[in-house]
mmCIF file of C-alpha atoms in Angstrom:
data_model
loop_
_atom_site.group_PDB
_atom_site.id
_atom_site.type_symbol
_atom_site.label_atom_id
_atom_site.label_comp_id
_atom_site.label_asym_id
_atom_site.label_seq_id
_atom_site.Cartn_x
_atom_site.Cartn_y
_atom_site.Cartn_z
ATOM 1 C CA MET A 8 -0.127 0.317 -0.218
ATOM 2 C CA LEU A 9 1.473 3.430 -1.201
ATOM 3 C CA LEU A 10 1.277 5.902 1.570
ATOM 4 C CA ASN A 11 2.655 9.440 1.264
ATOM 5 C CA ASP A 12 4.926 10.993 4.139
ATOM 6 C CA THR A 13 1.886 13.048 5.485
ATOM 7 C CA GLU A 14 -0.349 10.148 5.869
ATOM 8 C CA ILE A 15 2.173 7.933 7.597
ATOM 9 C CA GLN A 16 3.354 10.825 9.990
ATOM 10 C CA ASN A 17 -0.402 11.206 11.075
ATOM 11 C CA ASN A 18 -0.591 7.547 11.283
ATOM 12 C CA ILE A 19 2.062 7.313 13.743
ATOM 13 C CA ASP A 20 1.409 10.360 15.427
ATOM 14 C CA GLU A 21 -2.198 8.995 15.899
ATOM 15 C CA PHE A 22 -0.571 5.710 17.632
ATOM 16 C CA VAL A 23 1.657 7.090 20.014
ATOM 17 C CA ASP A 24 -1.010 9.985 21.475
ATOM 18 C CA GLU A 25 -3.360 6.781 21.521
ATOM 19 C CA HIS A 26 -1.826 3.656 22.607
ATOM 20 C CA GLY A 27 1.816 5.288 23.474
ATOM 21 C CA VAL A 28 4.995 2.743 23.423
ATOM 22 C CA GLU A 29 2.745 0.029 25.624
ATOM 23 C CA GLY A 30 0.617 -0.106 22.325
ATOM 24 C CA PHE A 31 3.695 -0.836 20.037
ATOM 25 C CA ILE A 32 4.915 -3.219 22.428
ATOM 26 C CA ARG A 33 1.297 -5.623 22.321
ATOM 27 C CA ILE A 34 1.114 -4.927 18.601
ATOM 28 C CA TYR A 35 4.585 -6.097 17.881
ATOM 29 C CA PHE A 36 4.630 -9.214 20.349
ATOM 30 C CA ARG A 37 0.656 -9.708 18.807
ATOM 31 C CA GLU A 38 2.528 -10.222 15.318
ATOM 32 C CA TYR A 39 5.929 -11.512 16.783
ATOM 33 C CA LEU A 40 3.608 -14.506 18.336
ATOM 34 C CA PHE A 41 1.435 -15.119 15.218
ATOM 35 C CA GLN A 42 4.716 -15.300 12.903
ATOM 36 C CA LEU A 43 5.972 -18.018 15.023
ATOM 37 C CA LEU A 44 2.968 -19.872 15.329
ATOM 38 C CA ASN A 45 2.110 -19.953 12.046
ATOM 39 C CA GLU A 46 5.591 -20.730 10.999
ATOM 40 C CA GLU A 47 4.879 -24.045 13.384
ATOM 41 C CA ILE A 48 1.707 -24.915 11.988
ATOM 42 C CA GLN A 49 3.270 -24.903 8.294
ATOM 43 C CA ALA A 50 5.804 -26.861 9.498
ATOM 44 C CA ALA A 51 3.670 -29.522 11.441
ATOM 45 C CA THR A 52 1.454 -30.163 8.284
ATOM 46 C CA ASN A 53 3.931 -30.273 5.899
ATOM 47 C CA ASP A 54 6.229 -32.299 8.123
ATOM 48 C CA ILE A 55 7.222 -35.801 5.958
ATOM 49 C CA GLU A 56 6.719 -37.821 8.984
ATOM 50 C CA SER A 57 2.798 -36.459 9.835
ATOM 51 C CA ASP A 58 0.315 -38.814 8.188
ATOM 52 C CA SER A 59 -0.229 -37.693 4.477
ATOM 53 C CA ALA A 60 -4.162 -38.172 5.171
ATOM 54 C CA LEU A 61 -4.019 -35.275 7.287
ATOM 55 C CA GLN A 62 -1.954 -33.207 5.214
ATOM 56 C CA LEU A 63 -4.911 -34.199 2.492
ATOM 57 C CA HIS A 64 -7.716 -33.062 5.542
ATOM 58 C CA PHE A 65 -5.838 -30.185 6.155
ATOM 59 C CA SER A 66 -5.530 -29.350 2.360
ATOM 60 C CA GLN A 67 -8.982 -30.011 1.738
ATOM 61 C CA ASN A 68 -10.378 -28.058 4.718
ATOM 62 C CA VAL A 69 -8.776 -24.745 3.586
ATOM 63 C CA GLU A 70 -11.487 -24.483 1.147
ATOM 64 C CA SER A 71 -10.543 -20.902 -0.057
ATOM 65 C CA ASP A 72 -8.184 -17.642 0.235
ATOM 66 C CA GLN A 73 -11.041 -16.209 2.105
ATOM 67 C CA GLU A 74 -11.070 -19.161 4.847
ATOM 68 C CA LEU A 75 -7.695 -19.432 5.088
ATOM 69 C CA LYS A 76 -7.252 -15.458 5.922
ATOM 70 C CA GLU A 77 -10.099 -15.750 8.510
ATOM 71 C CA PHE A 78 -8.579 -18.782 9.985
ATOM 72 C CA LYS A 79 -5.402 -16.297 10.146
ATOM 73 C CA GLU A 80 -7.384 -13.684 11.404
ATOM 74 C CA GLN A 81 -8.483 -15.836 14.419
ATOM 75 C CA LEU A 82 -4.988 -17.007 15.341
ATOM 76 C CA ARG A 83 -4.170 -13.360 15.414
ATOM 77 C CA ASP A 84 -6.852 -12.960 18.279
ATOM 78 C CA GLN A 85 -5.137 -15.716 20.303
ATOM 79 C CA CYS A 86 -1.859 -13.909 19.887
ATOM 80 C CA ALA A 87 -3.164 -10.817 20.402
ATOM 81 C CA ASP A 88 -4.874 -12.017 24.359
ATOM 82 C CA ARG A 89 -1.213 -13.188 24.801
ATOM 83 C CA ALA A 90 0.811 -10.789 23.862
ATOM 84 C CA ASP A 91 -1.779 -8.453 26.076
ATOM 85 C CA GLU A 92 -0.233 -11.505 29.073
ATOM 86 C CA LEU A 93 2.750 -10.442 28.086
ATOM 87 C CA VAL A 94 3.144 -6.052 27.908
ATOM 88 C CA ALA A 95 0.934 -6.997 31.397
ATOM 89 C CA ASN A 96 4.002 -8.689 33.090
ATOM 90 C CA ILE A 97 6.397 -6.764 31.442
ATOM 91 C CA GLN A 98 5.004 -3.099 32.780
ATOM 92 C CA GLU A 99 4.730 -4.476 36.112
ATOM 93 C CA LYS A 100 8.544 -4.050 36.624
ATOM 94 C CA PRO A 101 8.628 -0.791 38.219
ATOM 95 C CA GLU A 102 12.158 -0.439 36.363
ATOM 96 C CA LEU A 103 10.479 -0.169 33.777
ATOM 97 C CA GLU A 104 7.853 2.781 34.633
ATOM 98 C CA SER A 105 9.454 5.435 32.904
ATOM 99 C CA VAL A 106 9.526 3.746 29.559
ATOM 100 C CA PHE A 107 5.816 3.528 29.728
ATOM 101 C CA GLU A 108 4.839 6.434 31.721
ATOM 102 C CA ASP A 109 7.304 9.082 29.697
ATOM 103 C CA ALA A 110 7.757 6.915 26.696
ATOM 104 C CA ASP A 111 11.651 6.841 27.946
ATOM 105 C CA VAL A 112 12.853 4.824 24.988
ATOM 106 C CA GLU A 113 16.436 5.567 25.839
ATOM 107 C CA LEU A 114 16.254 2.809 29.227
ATOM 108 C CA LEU A 115 16.028 0.300 26.876
ATOM 109 C CA GLU A 116 19.576 0.670 25.663
ATOM 110 C CA ARG A 117 20.516 -0.106 29.391
ATOM 111 C CA ASP A 118 21.571 -3.707 29.667
ATOM 112 C CA ASP A 119 19.811 -4.538 33.098
ATOM 113 C CA VAL A 120 16.534 -3.229 30.908
ATOM 114 C CA GLU A 121 17.025 -6.293 28.218
ATOM 115 C CA ASP A 122 17.465 -8.450 31.074
ATOM 116 C CA ILE A 123 14.426 -7.722 32.880
ATOM 117 C CA ILE A 124 12.655 -7.783 29.416
ATOM 118 C CA ARG A 125 13.567 -10.894 27.966
ATOM 119 C CA ASN A 126 13.561 -12.315 32.161
ATOM 120 C CA SER A 127 9.562 -11.376 31.603
ATOM 121 C CA MET A 128 9.550 -12.699 28.729
ATOM 122 C CA HIS A 129 10.732 -16.529 29.432
ATOM 123 C CA ASP A 130 8.698 -16.287 32.858
ATOM 124 C CA ILE A 131 5.127 -15.688 30.971
ATOM 125 C CA ILE A 132 5.947 -18.414 28.839
ATOM 126 C CA GLU A 133 6.505 -20.807 31.682
ATOM 127 C CA GLU A 134 3.080 -19.682 33.310
ATOM 128 C CA TRP A 135 1.605 -20.278 30.167
ATOM 129 C CA GLU A 136 3.592 -24.152 30.224
ATOM 130 C CA GLU A 137 1.788 -24.338 33.759
ATOM 131 C CA THR A 138 -1.185 -23.286 33.435
ATOM 132 C CA MET B 17 12.898 -20.645 19.039
ATOM 133 C CA GLY B 18 11.487 -21.460 15.721
ATOM 134 C CA THR B 19 10.700 -25.263 14.496
ATOM 135 C CA ALA B 20 14.216 -26.720 14.734
ATOM 136 C CA THR B 21 14.471 -27.943 17.689
ATOM 137 C CA ARG B 22 12.691 -29.104 21.395
ATOM 138 C CA SER B 23 12.769 -29.985 24.374
ATOM 139 C CA GLN B 24 15.053 -27.752 26.131
ATOM 140 C CA SER B 25 12.927 -27.549 28.983
ATOM 141 C CA GLY B 26 9.310 -28.781 29.637
ATOM 142 C CA ALA B 27 7.979 -31.436 27.234
ATOM 143 C CA SER B 28 9.579 -34.561 26.579
ATOM 144 C CA ASN B 29 10.407 -35.118 22.611
ATOM 145 C CA ALA B 30 7.224 -37.786 22.985
ATOM 146 C CA ASP B 31 5.019 -34.624 24.280
ATOM 147 C CA TYR B 32 6.551 -32.415 21.347
ATOM 148 C CA GLU B 33 5.998 -34.663 18.699
ATOM 149 C CA ASP B 34 2.107 -35.466 19.951
ATOM 150 C CA ALA B 35 1.569 -31.595 20.001
ATOM 151 C CA LYS B 36 3.045 -31.162 16.553
ATOM 152 C CA GLN B 37 0.458 -33.806 15.350
ATOM 153 C CA ASP B 38 -2.252 -32.265 17.547
ATOM 154 C CA LEU B 39 -1.341 -28.765 16.129
ATOM 155 C CA ALA B 40 -1.457 -30.216 12.459
ATOM 156 C CA GLU B 41 -4.817 -31.275 13.344
ATOM 157 C CA ALA B 42 -5.950 -27.981 14.756
ATOM 158 C CA ALA B 43 -5.202 -26.164 12.086
ATOM 159 C CA GLY B 44 -6.635 -28.647 9.475
ATOM 160 C CA ASP B 45 -10.443 -27.736 11.782
ATOM 161 C CA ASN B 46 -9.713 -24.327 11.293
ATOM 162 C CA ASP B 47 -9.701 -24.376 15.047
ATOM 163 C CA ALA B 48 -7.463 -21.910 15.825
ATOM 164 C CA ALA B 49 -8.435 -21.722 19.306
ATOM 165 C CA LYS B 50 -7.081 -25.117 20.147
ATOM 166 C CA ALA B 51 -4.324 -24.224 17.698
ATOM 167 C CA GLY B 52 -3.316 -21.477 19.729
ATOM 168 C CA GLU B 53 -3.742 -23.357 22.812
ATOM 169 C CA ILE B 54 -1.280 -25.969 21.888
ATOM 170 C CA TYR B 55 1.213 -23.972 20.682
ATOM 171 C CA PHE B 56 1.046 -22.063 23.518
ATOM 172 C CA LYS B 57 0.936 -24.440 26.290
ATOM 173 C CA VAL B 58 3.241 -26.943 25.172
ATOM 174 C CA ILE B 59 5.456 -26.081 21.707
ATOM 175 C CA LEU B 60 6.498 -22.626 22.598
ATOM 176 C CA ALA B 61 7.830 -23.372 26.156
ATOM 177 C CA ALA B 62 9.488 -26.460 24.387
ATOM 178 C CA GLN B 63 12.046 -23.909 22.807
ATOM 179 C CA PRO B 64 15.431 -22.747 23.912
ATOM 180 C CA ASN B 65 15.233 -19.793 26.122
ATOM 181 C CA GLY B 66 18.193 -17.264 26.227
ATOM 182 C CA ALA B 67 19.786 -16.019 22.909
ATOM 183 C CA ALA B 68 17.376 -16.806 21.208
ATOM 184 C CA LYS B 69 14.721 -14.229 22.507
ATOM 185 C CA VAL B 70 17.592 -11.367 21.687
ATOM 186 C CA PRO B 71 16.001 -10.294 18.331
ATOM 187 C CA ALA B 72 12.498 -9.791 19.853
ATOM 188 C CA TYR B 73 14.130 -7.568 22.300
ATOM 189 C CA LEU B 74 15.776 -5.946 19.701
ATOM 190 C CA ALA B 75 13.086 -5.265 17.439
ATOM 191 C CA VAL B 76 11.042 -3.741 20.850
ATOM 192 C CA ARG B 77 13.378 -1.500 21.566
ATOM 193 C CA TYR B 78 14.616 -0.158 18.182
ATOM 194 C CA GLY B 79 11.057 0.045 16.953
ATOM 195 C CA SER B 80 9.781 2.244 20.166
ATOM 196 C CA GLU B 81 12.405 4.188 19.641
ATOM 197 C CA PHE B 82 11.768 4.933 16.128
ATOM 198 C CA LEU B 83 8.146 5.000 16.793
ATOM 199 C CA VAL B 84 8.666 7.763 19.732
ATOM 200 C CA LYS B 85 11.112 9.902 17.492
ATOM 201 C CA SER B 86 8.884 9.803 14.507
ATOM 202 C CA HIS B 87 6.176 11.295 17.389
ATOM 203 C CA GLN B 88 8.308 13.596 18.413
ATOM 204 C CA ASN B 89 10.955 14.892 15.483
ATOM 205 C CA GLY B 90 8.877 13.473 12.331
ATOM 206 C CA VAL B 91 9.599 10.569 10.477
ATOM 207 C CA GLU B 92 12.396 10.983 7.952
ATOM 208 C CA SER B 93 14.158 12.582 11.268
ATOM 209 C CA ALA B 94 13.685 9.166 12.736
ATOM 210 C CA THR B 95 14.628 7.282 9.979
ATOM 211 C CA LYS B 96 18.047 8.759 9.863
ATOM 212 C CA SER B 97 18.510 7.911 13.439
ATOM 213 C CA VAL B 98 18.132 4.715 13.106
ATOM 214 C CA GLY B 99 20.965 4.724 10.678
ATOM 215 C CA THR B 100 19.206 4.391 7.126
ATOM 216 C CA SER B 101 17.516 7.081 4.850
ATOM 217 C CA VAL B 102 14.198 6.444 2.749
ATOM 218 C CA ALA B 103 13.010 7.259 -0.523
ATOM 219 C CA LYS B 104 10.755 10.683 -0.060
ATOM 220 C CA GLU B 105 7.927 8.351 -1.712
ATOM 221 C CA VAL B 106 7.955 5.565 0.894
ATOM 222 C CA VAL B 107 6.151 2.568 0.952
ATOM 223 C CA ALA B 108 4.622 1.637 4.487
ATOM 224 C CA ALA B 109 7.336 -1.313 4.878
ATOM 225 C CA GLY B 110 10.020 0.583 3.689
ATOM 226 C CA ALA B 111 10.463 2.978 6.944
ATOM 227 C CA SER B 112 9.816 -0.070 8.909
ATOM 228 C CA GLU B 113 13.024 -1.497 6.929
ATOM 229 C CA ALA B 114 15.121 0.811 8.380
ATOM 230 C CA VAL B 115 14.394 -0.456 12.176
ATOM 231 C CA VAL B 116 14.473 -3.863 10.851
ATOM 232 C CA GLU B 117 18.134 -3.603 9.458
ATOM 233 C CA GLN B 118 19.331 -1.576 12.693
ATOM 234 C CA ALA B 119 17.898 -4.489 14.626
ATOM 235 C CA SER B 120 19.441 -7.387 12.579
ATOM 236 C CA ARG B 121 22.988 -5.482 12.923
ATOM 237 C CA GLU B 122 23.063 -5.533 16.071
ATOM 238 C CA ALA B 123 21.878 -8.974 16.665
ATOM 239 C CA ALA B 124 24.192 -9.939 13.816
ATOM 240 C CA THR B 125 27.264 -8.456 16.240
ATOM 241 C CA ARG B 126 26.448 -10.667 19.047
ATOM 242 C CA GLY B 127 26.496 -13.547 16.680
ATOM 243 C CA LEU B 128 23.097 -13.781 16.283
ATOM 244 C CA ALA B 129 21.204 -13.151 12.821
ATOM 245 C CA ASN B 130 24.068 -13.526 10.079
ATOM 246 C CA GLY B 131 25.702 -16.783 10.470
ATOM 247 C CA ALA B 132 23.351 -18.186 12.961
ATOM 248 C CA GLU B 133 22.035 -21.805 12.638
ATOM 249 C CA GLY B 134 18.598 -23.298 13.484
ATOM 250 C CA THR B 135 16.511 -21.991 16.176
ATOM 251 C CA ASP B 136 18.443 -18.623 16.282
ATOM 252 C CA ARG B 137 17.895 -17.655 12.443
ATOM 253 C CA ALA B 138 14.175 -18.986 12.888
ATOM 254 C CA PHE B 139 13.748 -16.568 15.467
ATOM 255 C CA SER B 140 15.357 -14.067 14.171
ATOM 256 C CA GLU B 141 13.533 -14.319 10.871
ATOM 257 C CA SER B 142 9.826 -14.186 12.514
ATOM 258 C CA ALA B 143 10.930 -11.414 14.899
ATOM 259 C CA GLU B 144 11.879 -9.259 11.659
ATOM 260 C CA ARG B 145 8.869 -10.504 9.664
ATOM 261 C CA ALA B 146 6.596 -9.349 12.911
ATOM 262 C CA MET B 147 8.737 -6.058 12.981
ATOM 263 C CA GLU B 148 7.653 -5.238 9.374
ATOM 264 C CA SER B 149 3.915 -6.609 10.309
ATOM 265 C CA ALA B 150 3.863 -4.608 12.982
ATOM 266 C CA MET B 151 4.837 -1.199 11.419
ATOM 267 C CA GLY B 152 3.326 -1.620 8.359
ATOM 268 C CA ASP B 153 -0.091 -2.055 10.309
ATOM 269 C CA ILE B 154 0.837 0.834 12.643
ATOM 270 C CA MET B 155 1.518 3.492 9.422
ATOM 271 C CA THR B 156 -1.930 2.650 7.620
ATOM 272 C CA GLU B 157 -4.214 2.120 10.138
ATOM 273 C CA GLY B 158 -3.002 4.332 12.881
ATOM 274 C CA ALA B 159 -4.590 3.921 15.919
ATOM 275 C CA ASP B 160 -6.951 1.352 14.949
ATOM 276 C CA ALA B 161 -3.753 -1.224 14.190
ATOM 277 C CA LEU B 162 -4.429 -2.058 17.938
ATOM 278 C CA GLU B 163 -8.114 -1.891 18.313
ATOM 279 C CA ARG B 164 -8.734 -4.680 14.879
ATOM 280 C CA HIS B 165 -7.429 -7.672 17.222
ATOM 281 C CA ARG B 166 -9.026 -6.557 21.005
ATOM 282 C CA ASN B 167 -12.252 -7.924 20.667
ATOM 283 C CA SER B 168 -12.432 -8.949 24.031
ATOM 284 C CA GLU B 169 -11.982 -5.611 25.531
#
């Protein structure tokens, strides 16, 4: 989709005004989890060790581009919910308050902040396994 | 993370293989809720931790920086500040490409993106595609980019 500079600037301004850094991290993790999930589904359905009848079932059940698009949108909904959990866990860290409250993105350059966020990702993924 | 390795923690190999089969069946039934449940409860947790999460962190860092600086100083200035210029007639994905390049460059210096194999590379590629998609949505949809998938709120 071709947009001019003004349209892009307006859309970014609108997004940041309304959702801030938190909004970007939510949408990023939504897309990131979707990429991982979609990749895993592709691998699982194309696995040479999997039942060929299963592959046929998959190919027959996804009857149209529209159905596939709707299925992927539903997968994104699943990922959006998980991304919200992930971001909520990150936001709880007091060390990161200024990132979300004041858009202090330079704080993200610090090694200890990187560790906090990566550990938070790890913790929430482990929680998902246990629930 | 990704599809190449398994069972660094949590689920056993047998669990992992069963989960992959279940995931394929859920996808075959167009059951997104079940597919998500299987993936997030079993498969994702079975992937390695540690360095594989670096590309996602870098994407969050540079993406946040790019958006905030774009808001404060304009897209053109923000694009230069993350290291790459874009053409005047910019496609939505074009500016985000600068962010991807910057994140990828740093990942490479940590030995992750270029030359990394298997899991790390799969993870890195997913992180890059996610950045392009997220930035593309924001640049084309504005605030609606987030709301579209937040039906539960």
